[in-house]
mmCIF file of C-alpha atoms in Angstrom:
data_model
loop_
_atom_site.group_PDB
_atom_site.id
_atom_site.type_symbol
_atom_site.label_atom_id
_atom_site.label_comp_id
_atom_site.label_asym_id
_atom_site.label_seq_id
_atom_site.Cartn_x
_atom_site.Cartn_y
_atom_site.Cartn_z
ATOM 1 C CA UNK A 1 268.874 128.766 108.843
ATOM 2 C CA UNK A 2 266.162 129.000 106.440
ATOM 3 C CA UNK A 3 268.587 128.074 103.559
ATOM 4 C CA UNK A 4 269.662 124.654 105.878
ATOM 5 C CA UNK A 5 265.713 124.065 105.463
ATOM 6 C CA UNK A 6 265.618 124.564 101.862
ATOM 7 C CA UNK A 7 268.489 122.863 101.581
ATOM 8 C CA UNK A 8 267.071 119.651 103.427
ATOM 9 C CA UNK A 9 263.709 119.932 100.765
ATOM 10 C CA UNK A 10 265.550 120.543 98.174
ATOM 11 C CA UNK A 11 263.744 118.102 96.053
ATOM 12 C CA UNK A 12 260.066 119.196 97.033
ATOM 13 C CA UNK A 13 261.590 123.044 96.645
ATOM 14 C CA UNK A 14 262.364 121.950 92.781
ATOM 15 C CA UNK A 15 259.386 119.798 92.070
ATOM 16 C CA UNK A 16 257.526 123.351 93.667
ATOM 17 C CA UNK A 17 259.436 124.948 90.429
ATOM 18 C CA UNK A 18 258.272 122.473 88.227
ATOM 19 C CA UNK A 19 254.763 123.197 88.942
ATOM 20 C CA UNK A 20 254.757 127.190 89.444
ATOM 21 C CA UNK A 21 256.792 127.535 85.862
ATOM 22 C CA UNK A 22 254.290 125.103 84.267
ATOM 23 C CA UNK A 23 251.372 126.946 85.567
ATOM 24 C CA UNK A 24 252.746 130.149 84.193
ATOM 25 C CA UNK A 25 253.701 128.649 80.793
ATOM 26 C CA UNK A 26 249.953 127.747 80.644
ATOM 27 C CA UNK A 27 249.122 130.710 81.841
ATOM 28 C CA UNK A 28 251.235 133.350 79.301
ATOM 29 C CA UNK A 29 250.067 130.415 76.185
ATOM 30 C CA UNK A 30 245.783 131.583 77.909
ATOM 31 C CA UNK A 31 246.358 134.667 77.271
ATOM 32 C CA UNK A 32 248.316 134.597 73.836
ATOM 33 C CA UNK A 33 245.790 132.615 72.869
ATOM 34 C CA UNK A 34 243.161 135.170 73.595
ATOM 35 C CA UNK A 35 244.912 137.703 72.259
ATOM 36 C CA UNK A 36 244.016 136.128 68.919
ATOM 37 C CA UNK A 37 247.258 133.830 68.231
ATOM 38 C CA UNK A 38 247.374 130.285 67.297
ATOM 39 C CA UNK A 39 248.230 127.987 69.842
ATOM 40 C CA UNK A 40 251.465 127.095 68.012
ATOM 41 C CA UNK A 41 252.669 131.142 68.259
ATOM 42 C CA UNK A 42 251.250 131.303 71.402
ATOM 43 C CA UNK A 43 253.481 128.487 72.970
ATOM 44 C CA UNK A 44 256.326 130.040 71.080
ATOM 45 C CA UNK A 45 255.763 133.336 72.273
ATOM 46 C CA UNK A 46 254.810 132.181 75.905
ATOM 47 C CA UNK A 47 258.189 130.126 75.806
ATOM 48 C CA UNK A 48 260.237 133.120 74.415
ATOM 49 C CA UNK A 49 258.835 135.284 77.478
ATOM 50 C CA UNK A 50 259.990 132.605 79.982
ATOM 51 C CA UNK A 51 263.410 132.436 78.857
ATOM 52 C CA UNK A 52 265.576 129.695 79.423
ATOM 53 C CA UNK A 53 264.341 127.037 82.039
ATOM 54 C CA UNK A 54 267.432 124.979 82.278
ATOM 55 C CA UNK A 55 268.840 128.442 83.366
ATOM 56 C CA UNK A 56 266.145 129.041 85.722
ATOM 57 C CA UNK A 57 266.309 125.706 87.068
ATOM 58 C CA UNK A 58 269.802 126.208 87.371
ATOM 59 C CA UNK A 59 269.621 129.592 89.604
ATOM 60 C CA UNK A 60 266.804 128.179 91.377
ATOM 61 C CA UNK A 61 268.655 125.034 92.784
ATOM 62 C CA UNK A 62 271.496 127.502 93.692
ATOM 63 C CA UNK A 63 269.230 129.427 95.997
ATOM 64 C CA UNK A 64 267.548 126.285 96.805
ATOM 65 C CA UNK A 65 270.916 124.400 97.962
ATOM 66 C CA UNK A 66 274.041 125.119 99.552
ATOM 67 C CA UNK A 67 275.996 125.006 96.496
ATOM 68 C CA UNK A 68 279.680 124.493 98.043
ATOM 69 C CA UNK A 69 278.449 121.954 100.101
ATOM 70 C CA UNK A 70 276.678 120.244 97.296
ATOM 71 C CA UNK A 71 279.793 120.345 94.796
ATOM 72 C CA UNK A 72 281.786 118.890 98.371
ATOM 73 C CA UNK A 73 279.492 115.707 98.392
ATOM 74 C CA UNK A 74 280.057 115.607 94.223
ATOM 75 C CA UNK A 75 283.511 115.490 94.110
ATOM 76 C CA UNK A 76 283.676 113.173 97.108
ATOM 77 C CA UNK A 77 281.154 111.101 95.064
ATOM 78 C CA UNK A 78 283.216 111.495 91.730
ATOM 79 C CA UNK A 79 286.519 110.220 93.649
ATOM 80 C CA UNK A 80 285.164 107.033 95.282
ATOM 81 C CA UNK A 81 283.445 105.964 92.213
ATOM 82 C CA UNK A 82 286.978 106.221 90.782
ATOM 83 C CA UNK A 83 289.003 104.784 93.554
ATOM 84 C CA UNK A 84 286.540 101.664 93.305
ATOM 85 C CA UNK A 85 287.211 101.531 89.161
ATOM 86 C CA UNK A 86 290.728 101.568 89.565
ATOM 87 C CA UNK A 87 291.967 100.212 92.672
ATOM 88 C CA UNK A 88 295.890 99.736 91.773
ATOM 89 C CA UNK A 89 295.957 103.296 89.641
ATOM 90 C CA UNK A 90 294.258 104.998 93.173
ATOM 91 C CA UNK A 91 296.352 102.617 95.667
ATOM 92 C CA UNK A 92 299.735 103.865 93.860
ATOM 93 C CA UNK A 93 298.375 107.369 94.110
ATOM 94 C CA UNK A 94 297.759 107.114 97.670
ATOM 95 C CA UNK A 95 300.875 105.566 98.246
ATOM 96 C CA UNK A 96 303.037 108.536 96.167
ATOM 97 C CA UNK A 97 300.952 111.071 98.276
ATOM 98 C CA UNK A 98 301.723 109.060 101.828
ATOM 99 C CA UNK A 99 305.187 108.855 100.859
ATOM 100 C CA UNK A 100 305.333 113.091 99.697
ATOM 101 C CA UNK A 101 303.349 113.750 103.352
ATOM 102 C CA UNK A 102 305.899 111.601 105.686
ATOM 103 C CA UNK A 103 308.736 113.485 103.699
ATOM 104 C CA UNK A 104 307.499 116.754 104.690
ATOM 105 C CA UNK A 105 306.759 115.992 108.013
ATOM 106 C CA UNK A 106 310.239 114.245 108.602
ATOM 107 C CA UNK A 107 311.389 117.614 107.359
ATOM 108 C CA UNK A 108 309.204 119.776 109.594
ATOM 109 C CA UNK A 109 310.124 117.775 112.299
ATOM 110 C CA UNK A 110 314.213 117.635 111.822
ATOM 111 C CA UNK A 111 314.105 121.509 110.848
ATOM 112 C CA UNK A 112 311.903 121.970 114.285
ATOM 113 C CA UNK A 113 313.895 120.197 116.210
ATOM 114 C CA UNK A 114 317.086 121.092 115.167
ATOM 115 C CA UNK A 115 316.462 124.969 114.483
ATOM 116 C CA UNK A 116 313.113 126.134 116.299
ATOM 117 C CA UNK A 117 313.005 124.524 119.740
ATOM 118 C CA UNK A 118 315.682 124.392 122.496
ATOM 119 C CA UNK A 119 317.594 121.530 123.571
ATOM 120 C CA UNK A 120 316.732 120.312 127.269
ATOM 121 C CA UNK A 121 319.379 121.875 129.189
ATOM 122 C CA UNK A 122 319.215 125.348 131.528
ATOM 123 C CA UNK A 123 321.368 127.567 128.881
ATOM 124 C CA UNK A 124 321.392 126.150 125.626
ATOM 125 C CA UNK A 125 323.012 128.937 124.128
ATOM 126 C CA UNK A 126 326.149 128.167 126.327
ATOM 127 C CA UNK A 127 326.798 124.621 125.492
ATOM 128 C CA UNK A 128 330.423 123.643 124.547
ATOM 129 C CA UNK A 129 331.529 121.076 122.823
ATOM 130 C CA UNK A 130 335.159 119.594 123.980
ATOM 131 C CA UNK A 131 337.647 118.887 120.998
ATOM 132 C CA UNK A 132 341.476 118.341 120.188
ATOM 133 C CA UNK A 133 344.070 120.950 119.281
ATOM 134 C CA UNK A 134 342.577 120.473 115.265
ATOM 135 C CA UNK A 135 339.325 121.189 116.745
ATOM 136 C CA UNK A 136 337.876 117.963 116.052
ATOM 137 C CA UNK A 137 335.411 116.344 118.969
ATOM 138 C CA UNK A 138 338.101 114.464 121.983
ATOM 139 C CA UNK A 139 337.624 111.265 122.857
ATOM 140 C CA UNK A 140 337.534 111.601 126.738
ATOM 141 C CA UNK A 141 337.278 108.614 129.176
ATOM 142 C CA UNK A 142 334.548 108.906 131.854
ATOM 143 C CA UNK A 143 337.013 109.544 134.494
ATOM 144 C CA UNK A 144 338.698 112.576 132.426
ATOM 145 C CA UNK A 145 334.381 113.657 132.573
ATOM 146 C CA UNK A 146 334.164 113.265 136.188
ATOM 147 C CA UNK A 147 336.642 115.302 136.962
ATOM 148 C CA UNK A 148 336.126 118.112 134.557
ATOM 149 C CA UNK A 149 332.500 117.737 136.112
ATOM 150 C CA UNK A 150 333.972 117.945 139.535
ATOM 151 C CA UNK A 151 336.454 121.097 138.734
ATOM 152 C CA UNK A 152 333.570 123.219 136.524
ATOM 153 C CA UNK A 153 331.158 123.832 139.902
ATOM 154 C CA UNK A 154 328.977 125.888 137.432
ATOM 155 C CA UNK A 155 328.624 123.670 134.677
ATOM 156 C CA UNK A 156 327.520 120.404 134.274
ATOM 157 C CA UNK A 157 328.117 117.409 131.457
ATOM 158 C CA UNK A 158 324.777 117.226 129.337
ATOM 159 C CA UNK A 159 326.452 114.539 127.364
ATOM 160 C CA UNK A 160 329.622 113.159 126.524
ATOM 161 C CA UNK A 161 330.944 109.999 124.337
ATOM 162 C CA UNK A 162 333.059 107.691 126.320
ATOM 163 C CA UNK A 163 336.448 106.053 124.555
ATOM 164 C CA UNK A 164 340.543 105.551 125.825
ATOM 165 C CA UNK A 165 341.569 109.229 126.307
ATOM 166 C CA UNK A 166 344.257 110.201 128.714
ATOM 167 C CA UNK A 167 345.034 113.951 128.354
ATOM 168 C CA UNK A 168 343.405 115.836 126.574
ATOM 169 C CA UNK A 169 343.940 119.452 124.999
ATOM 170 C CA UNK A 170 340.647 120.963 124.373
ATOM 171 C CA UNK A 171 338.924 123.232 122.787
ATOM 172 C CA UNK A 172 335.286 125.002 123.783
ATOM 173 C CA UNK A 173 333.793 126.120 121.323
ATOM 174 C CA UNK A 174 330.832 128.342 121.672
ATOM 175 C CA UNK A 175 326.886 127.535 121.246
ATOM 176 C CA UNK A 176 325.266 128.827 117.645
ATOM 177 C CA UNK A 177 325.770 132.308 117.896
ATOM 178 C CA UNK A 178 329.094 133.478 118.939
ATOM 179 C CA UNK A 179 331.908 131.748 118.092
ATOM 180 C CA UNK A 180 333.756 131.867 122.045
ATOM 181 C CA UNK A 181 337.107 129.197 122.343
ATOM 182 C CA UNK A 182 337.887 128.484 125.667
ATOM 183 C CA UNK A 183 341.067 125.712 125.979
ATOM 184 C CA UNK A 184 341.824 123.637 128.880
ATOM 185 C CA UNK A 185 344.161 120.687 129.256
ATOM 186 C CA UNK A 186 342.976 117.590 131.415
ATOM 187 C CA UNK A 187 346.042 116.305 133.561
ATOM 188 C CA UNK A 188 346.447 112.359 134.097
ATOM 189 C CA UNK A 189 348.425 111.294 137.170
ATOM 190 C CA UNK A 190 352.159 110.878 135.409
ATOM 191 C CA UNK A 191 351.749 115.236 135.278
ATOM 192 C CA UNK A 192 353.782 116.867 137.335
ATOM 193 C CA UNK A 193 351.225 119.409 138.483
ATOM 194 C CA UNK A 194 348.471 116.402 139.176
ATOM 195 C CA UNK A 195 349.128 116.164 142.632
ATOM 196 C CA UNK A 196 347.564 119.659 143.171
ATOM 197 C CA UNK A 197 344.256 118.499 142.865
ATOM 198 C CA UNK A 198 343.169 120.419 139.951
ATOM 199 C CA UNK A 199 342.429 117.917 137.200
ATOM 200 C CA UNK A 200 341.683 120.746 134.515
ATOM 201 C CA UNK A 201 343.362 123.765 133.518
ATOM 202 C CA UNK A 202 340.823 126.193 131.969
ATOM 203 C CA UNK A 203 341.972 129.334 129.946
ATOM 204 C CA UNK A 204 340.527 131.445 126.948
ATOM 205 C CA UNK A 205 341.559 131.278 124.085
ATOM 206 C CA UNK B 1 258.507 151.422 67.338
ATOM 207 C CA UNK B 2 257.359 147.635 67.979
ATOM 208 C CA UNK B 3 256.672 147.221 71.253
ATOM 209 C CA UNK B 4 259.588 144.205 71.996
ATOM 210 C CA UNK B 5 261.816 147.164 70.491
ATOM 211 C CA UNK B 6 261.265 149.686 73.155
ATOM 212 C CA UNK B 7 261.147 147.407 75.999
ATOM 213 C CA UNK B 8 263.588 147.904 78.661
ATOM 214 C CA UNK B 9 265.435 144.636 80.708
ATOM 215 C CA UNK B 10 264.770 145.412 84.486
ATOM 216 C CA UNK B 11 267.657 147.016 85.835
ATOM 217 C CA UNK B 12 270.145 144.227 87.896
ATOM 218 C CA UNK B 13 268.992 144.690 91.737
ATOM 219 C CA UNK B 14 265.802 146.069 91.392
ATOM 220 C CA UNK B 15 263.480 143.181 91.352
ATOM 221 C CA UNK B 16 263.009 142.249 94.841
ATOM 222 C CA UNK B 17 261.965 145.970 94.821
ATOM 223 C CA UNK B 18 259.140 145.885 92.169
ATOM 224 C CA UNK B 19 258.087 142.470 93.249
ATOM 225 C CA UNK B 20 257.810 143.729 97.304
ATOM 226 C CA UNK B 21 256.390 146.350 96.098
ATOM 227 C CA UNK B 22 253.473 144.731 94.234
ATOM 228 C CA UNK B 23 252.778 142.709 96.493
ATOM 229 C CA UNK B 24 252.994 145.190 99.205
ATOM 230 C CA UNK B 25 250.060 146.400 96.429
ATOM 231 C CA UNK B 26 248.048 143.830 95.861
ATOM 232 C CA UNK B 27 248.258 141.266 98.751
ATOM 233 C CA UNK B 28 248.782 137.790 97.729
ATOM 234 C CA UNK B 29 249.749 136.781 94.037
ATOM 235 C CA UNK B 30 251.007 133.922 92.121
ATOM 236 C CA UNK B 31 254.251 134.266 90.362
ATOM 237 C CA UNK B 32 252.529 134.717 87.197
ATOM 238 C CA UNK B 33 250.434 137.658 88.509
ATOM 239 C CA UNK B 34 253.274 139.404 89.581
ATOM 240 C CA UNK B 35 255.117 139.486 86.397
ATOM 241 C CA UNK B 36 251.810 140.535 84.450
ATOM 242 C CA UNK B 37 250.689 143.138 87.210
ATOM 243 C CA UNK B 38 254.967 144.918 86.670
ATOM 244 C CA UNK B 39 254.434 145.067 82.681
ATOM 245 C CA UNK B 40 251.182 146.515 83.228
ATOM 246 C CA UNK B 41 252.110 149.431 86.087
ATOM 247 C CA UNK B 42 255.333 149.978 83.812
ATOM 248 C CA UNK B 43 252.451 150.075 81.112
ATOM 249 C CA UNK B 44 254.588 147.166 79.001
ATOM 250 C CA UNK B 45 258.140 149.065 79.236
ATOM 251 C CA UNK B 46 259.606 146.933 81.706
ATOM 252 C CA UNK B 47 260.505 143.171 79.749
ATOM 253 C CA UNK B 48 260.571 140.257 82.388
ATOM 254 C CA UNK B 49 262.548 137.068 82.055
ATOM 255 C CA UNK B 50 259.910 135.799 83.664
ATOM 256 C CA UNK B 51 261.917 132.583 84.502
ATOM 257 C CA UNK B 52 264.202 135.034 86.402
ATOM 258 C CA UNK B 53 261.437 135.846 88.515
ATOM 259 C CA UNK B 54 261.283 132.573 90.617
ATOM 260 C CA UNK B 55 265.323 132.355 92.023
ATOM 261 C CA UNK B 56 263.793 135.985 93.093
ATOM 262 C CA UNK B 57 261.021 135.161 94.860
ATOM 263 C CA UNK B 58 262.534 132.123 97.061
ATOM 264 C CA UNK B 59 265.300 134.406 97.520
ATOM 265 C CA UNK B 60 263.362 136.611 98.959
ATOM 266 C CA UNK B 61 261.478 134.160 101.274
ATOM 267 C CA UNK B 62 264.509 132.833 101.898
ATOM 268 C CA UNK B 63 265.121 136.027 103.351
ATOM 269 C CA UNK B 64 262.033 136.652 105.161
ATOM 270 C CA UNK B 65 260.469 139.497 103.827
ATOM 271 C CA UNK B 66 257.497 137.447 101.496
ATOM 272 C CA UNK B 67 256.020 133.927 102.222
ATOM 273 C CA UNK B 68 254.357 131.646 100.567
ATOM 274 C CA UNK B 69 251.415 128.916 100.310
ATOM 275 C CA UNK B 70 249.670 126.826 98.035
ATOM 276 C CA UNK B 71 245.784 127.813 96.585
ATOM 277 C CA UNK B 72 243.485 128.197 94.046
ATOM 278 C CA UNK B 73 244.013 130.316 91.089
ATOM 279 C CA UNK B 74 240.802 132.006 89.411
ATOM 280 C CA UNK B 75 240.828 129.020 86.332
ATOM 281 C CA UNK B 76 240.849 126.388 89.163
ATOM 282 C CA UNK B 77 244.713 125.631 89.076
ATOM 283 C CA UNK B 78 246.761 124.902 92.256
ATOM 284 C CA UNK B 79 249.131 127.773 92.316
ATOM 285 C CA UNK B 80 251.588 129.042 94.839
ATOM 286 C CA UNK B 81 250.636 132.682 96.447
ATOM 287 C CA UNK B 82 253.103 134.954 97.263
ATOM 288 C CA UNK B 83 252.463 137.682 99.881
ATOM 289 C CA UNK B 84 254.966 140.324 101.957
ATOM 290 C CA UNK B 85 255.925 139.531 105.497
ATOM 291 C CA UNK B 86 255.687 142.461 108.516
ATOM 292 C CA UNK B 87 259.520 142.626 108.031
ATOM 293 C CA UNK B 88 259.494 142.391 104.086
ATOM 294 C CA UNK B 89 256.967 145.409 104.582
ATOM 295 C CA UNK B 90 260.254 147.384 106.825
ATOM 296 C CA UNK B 91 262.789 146.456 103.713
ATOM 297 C CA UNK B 92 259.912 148.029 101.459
ATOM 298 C CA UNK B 93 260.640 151.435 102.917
ATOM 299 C CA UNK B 94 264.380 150.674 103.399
ATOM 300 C CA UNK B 95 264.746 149.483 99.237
ATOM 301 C CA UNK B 96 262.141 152.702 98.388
ATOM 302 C CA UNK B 97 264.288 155.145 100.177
ATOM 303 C CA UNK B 98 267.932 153.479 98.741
ATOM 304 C CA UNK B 99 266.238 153.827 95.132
ATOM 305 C CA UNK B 100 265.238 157.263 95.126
ATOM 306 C CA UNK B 101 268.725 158.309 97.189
ATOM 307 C CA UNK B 102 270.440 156.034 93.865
ATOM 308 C CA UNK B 103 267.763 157.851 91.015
ATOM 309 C CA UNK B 104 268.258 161.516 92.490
ATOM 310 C CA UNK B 105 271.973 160.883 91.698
ATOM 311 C CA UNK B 106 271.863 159.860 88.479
ATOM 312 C CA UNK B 107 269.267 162.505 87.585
ATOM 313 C CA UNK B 108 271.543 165.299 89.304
ATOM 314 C CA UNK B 109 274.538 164.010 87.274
ATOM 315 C CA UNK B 110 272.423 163.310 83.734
ATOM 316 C CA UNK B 111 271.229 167.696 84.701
ATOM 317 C CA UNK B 112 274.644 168.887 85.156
ATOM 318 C CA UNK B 113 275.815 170.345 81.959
ATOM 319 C CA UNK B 114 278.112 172.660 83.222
ATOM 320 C CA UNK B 115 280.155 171.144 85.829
ATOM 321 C CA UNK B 116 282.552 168.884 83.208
ATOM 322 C CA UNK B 117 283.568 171.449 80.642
ATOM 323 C CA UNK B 118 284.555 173.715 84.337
ATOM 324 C CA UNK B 119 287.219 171.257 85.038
ATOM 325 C CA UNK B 120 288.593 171.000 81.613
ATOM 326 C CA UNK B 121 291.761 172.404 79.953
ATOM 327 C CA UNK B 122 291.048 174.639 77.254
ATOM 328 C CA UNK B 123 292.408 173.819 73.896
ATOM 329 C CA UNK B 124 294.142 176.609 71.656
#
């Protein structure tokens, strides 16, 4: 608290320093002086016993100041003086150092959305994704959905790509961890079996 | 031996001690005064940067334990007096007591003759 104070009279505290070292210069050069030196020695002698007073006034503004604080408002100083000297060199700094930060946060965000948080269904670690007999993602109409929807009572579609498909064989693949293929076959109305009702035959595989 | 020869530097740590303690001494003194009144008690031994002496003392206002005000000095010059605070006065006892704990162990090791060669190996 006290240092906040010092630190706010800074400039008397220094002045203060100014005066007390002078006074004791004059005071050490007195009393050389009556000693029986010459006022020459004696100010050479008084100065020798006061040591360096660019040092002093160094470790005296320290405890005067806040020294981080003061090197803060320095460097902030230094920079503006040199963003307003060279406006283009600064401008294409800034922009290099925009362009680095949006990288890494386009990064941080990708890698947390794709790795860190959950997607927005109940069990995301059970999601399948429905592909051909190569494995590659089907192309399944929206009725072939509604009707796998309709015939999976415990699942439900979080998302699906519409296009021409008819029948489809399929493969389930599992969600990132374990690897667990599940095939079914979709059955269009020219099957023999469609009339039973049951749309989709599901079996592991 | 000249007399800048067998001067001693004051030990690193020990002068908020010597300056509490002189003023604890003498009441209220100027900067200069207490750097003249440590050479003389240490009877010229102890060598002051006397420059170091002033970080010291608003450290140790800073601190609490000395204040400070402007006054007179006997030639008639405006000087600043130093003099030690009720709680600079409980840090006097506290900074008396932690040297002579430090000084009794250094004597006790500088006494012990013994105790080294005890825990040597012999050589044949």
């Amino acid at each position: 608290m006290r240092r906040l104070f010092d630190f706010k009279n800074r400039r008397a505290l220094r002045a203060r320093l100014d005066e007390e070292m002078a006074f004791h210069l004059d005071q050490l050069i007195a009393e050389h002086e009556r000693r029986g030196m010459s006022l020459a020695a004696a100010k050479l002698e008084a100065k020798k016993q006061m040591g360096s007073s660019l040092r002093t006034q160094e470790s005296y503004r320290e405890q005067a100041g806040l020294p981080g604080i003061e090197e803060l408002v320095r460097d902030l100083t230094l920079a503006l003086r040199n963003l307003r000297r060279r406006p283009g060199y600064a401008g294409s700094m800034i922009g290099l150092l925009g362009l680095g930060l949006a990288a890494s946060l386009t990064v941080f965000v990708l890698t947390d959305a794709m790795l860190r948080r959950d997607l927005a269904v109940p069990r995301p670690d059970e999601l399948f994704l429905i592909g051909d007999e190569e494995g590659d993602p089907a192309m399944i109409s929206r009725a072939a959905v509604e009707r796998l929807a309709a015939n999976l009572p415990n699942s439900r579609i979080a998302a699906y790509g519409g296009g021409n498909a008819g029948d489809h064989a399929a493969r389930q693949s599992a969600g990132k961890k374990r690897e667990r293929a599940i095939s079914f076959r979709l059955r269009a109305p020219g099957d023999e079996d469609w009339a039973d009702g049951r749309s989709v035959t599901l079996s592991r595989g | 031996m000249s007399k800048a020869s067998s001067q001693m530097d004051v030990l690193q740590g020990t002068l908020d001690l010597l300056v509490m303690k002189t003023l604890a001494g003498l009441g209220s003194l100027h900067g200069y005064g207490i750097a003249r009144r440590i050479e003389q008690v240490s009877e010229d031994l102890l060598a002051l940067n006397q420059g170091t002496l002033y970080p010291a003392l608003l450290r140790l206002e800073q601190q609490g334990w000395i204040k400070s005000e402007w006054g007179v000095s006997e030639n008639n010059r405006r000087a600043r007096f130093y003099s030690l605070t009720v709680t600079g006065n409980t840090q006097l006892e506290t900074e008396i007591s932690r040297w002579r704990r430090m000084s009794a162990a250094v004597n006790a090791i500088i006494a012990d003759h013994g105790g080294a060669a005890g825990h040597g190996r012999q050589l044949r």
